[in-house]
């Protein structure tokens, strides 16, 4: 089945899906995006993703007029046309096409592009059963990491550093030595008293939709959650660590900068939350 993308009002063959060279998303990273998981052919947590999408758009003052209903119809049609049962959809909205100049153009129309792709959920489960390695690296991003913009260069560099060191993810560390989040995931630890710790959703992190779901599942299981920053040293001394995201779900972290976490195997809390999140996706 050949892939189909959606570009500014049209479904087009993926290989021929293009936008204008003066799209502000391309020139200024002046745009926002979302990635939504697809499970059993259905969008997971679409409501939460739409809430965050609107928040990002409004923070950047991008005037977006398409209704959520119409947008969801496009995404579902993409899932159908690409025959995706397990995978994800990517959607990006830029401020639009205009002659290159920094201020907002007087007249421009936001441009929506979207793609759908298949993912091997069994591969994720395999990785979850073993856990992954993370490295730490300074967080060199801007002050509004709560907005899901397409300006991801520091994240790209961090992820590349992780790959080059044989790790799955890079945890970004602020000037006080505290972990903000991963390059494309939220970061969590379980301390020696069994408290689940993750940074509060302020401007220093993206408030993950998976993060929000997992906070709810932890509360249902009477797991004590503390939303506060934690240091790299605390993380290395933790009983467990894990990351969350739309495409990694709940992923145990078994080493940080080469130091083993706990007994070097996925922990009990992470394993319970993996199960809870799997049920949530299937529901
Ligand atoms: C920087 C960053 N933090 C956290 C996340 C996790 O967010 P979500 O759970 O909505 O996928 C992402 C996802 O792309 C991200 O890019």
Short mmCIF file of C-alpha atoms and ligand atoms in Angstrom, two decimals, residues 33-36 49 52 141 145 148 152 155 169 172 181-187 205-212 244-249 277, ligand 1:
data_model
loop_
_atom_site.label_atom_id
_atom_site.label_comp_id
_atom_site.label_asym_id
_atom_site.label_seq_id
_atom_site.Cartn_x
_atom_site.Cartn_y
_atom_site.Cartn_z
CA UNK A 33 2.96 19.97 15.77
CA UNK A 34 1.44 16.96 17.45
CA UNK A 35 2.12 13.24 17.30
CA UNK A 36 -0.86 11.04 18.14
CA UNK A 49 -3.67 16.29 21.90
CA UNK A 52 -2.41 21.00 23.64
CA UNK A 141 16.69 25.07 24.74
CA UNK A 145 9.54 24.38 26.14
CA UNK A 148 5.12 22.09 21.06
CA UNK A 152 13.62 21.01 17.73
CA UNK A 155 16.43 18.05 20.88
CA UNK A 169 17.37 8.85 25.03
CA UNK A 172 18.34 17.34 29.43
CA UNK A 181 12.93 16.05 30.47
CA UNK A 182 14.15 13.82 27.67
CA UNK A 183 14.82 15.07 24.14
CA UNK A 184 11.41 13.69 23.11
CA UNK A 185 10.07 12.19 26.33
CA UNK A 186 9.19 13.11 29.92
CA UNK A 187 11.47 11.86 32.69
CA UNK A 205 9.06 21.00 29.84
CA UNK A 206 6.47 19.84 27.39
CA UNK A 207 3.45 18.57 29.29
CA UNK A 208 3.27 15.15 27.66
CA UNK A 209 -0.12 13.67 26.93
CA UNK A 210 1.35 10.34 28.05
CA UNK A 211 2.62 12.10 31.20
CA UNK A 212 -0.92 13.28 31.98
CA UNK A 244 7.04 8.44 28.76
CA UNK A 245 5.90 9.56 25.33
CA UNK A 246 3.33 8.92 22.64
CA UNK A 247 5.62 6.55 20.75
CA UNK A 248 7.66 5.06 23.61
CA UNK A 249 4.65 4.69 25.97
CA UNK A 277 -0.93 2.44 29.89
C1 LIG B 1 10.42 17.45 24.51
C2 LIG B 1 9.33 16.46 24.70
N1 LIG B 1 8.94 16.15 25.93
C3 LIG B 1 7.96 15.24 26.16
C4 LIG B 1 7.33 14.58 25.12
C5 LIG B 1 6.26 13.58 25.40
O1 LIG B 1 5.00 14.09 25.04
P1 LIG B 1 3.82 13.12 24.63
O2 LIG B 1 3.60 12.21 25.78
O3 LIG B 1 2.66 14.03 24.39
O4 LIG B 1 4.25 12.39 23.40
C6 LIG B 1 7.71 14.88 23.81
C7 LIG B 1 7.05 14.23 22.68
O5 LIG B 1 7.34 14.45 21.54
C8 LIG B 1 8.72 15.85 23.59
O6 LIG B 1 9.12 16.17 22.35
#
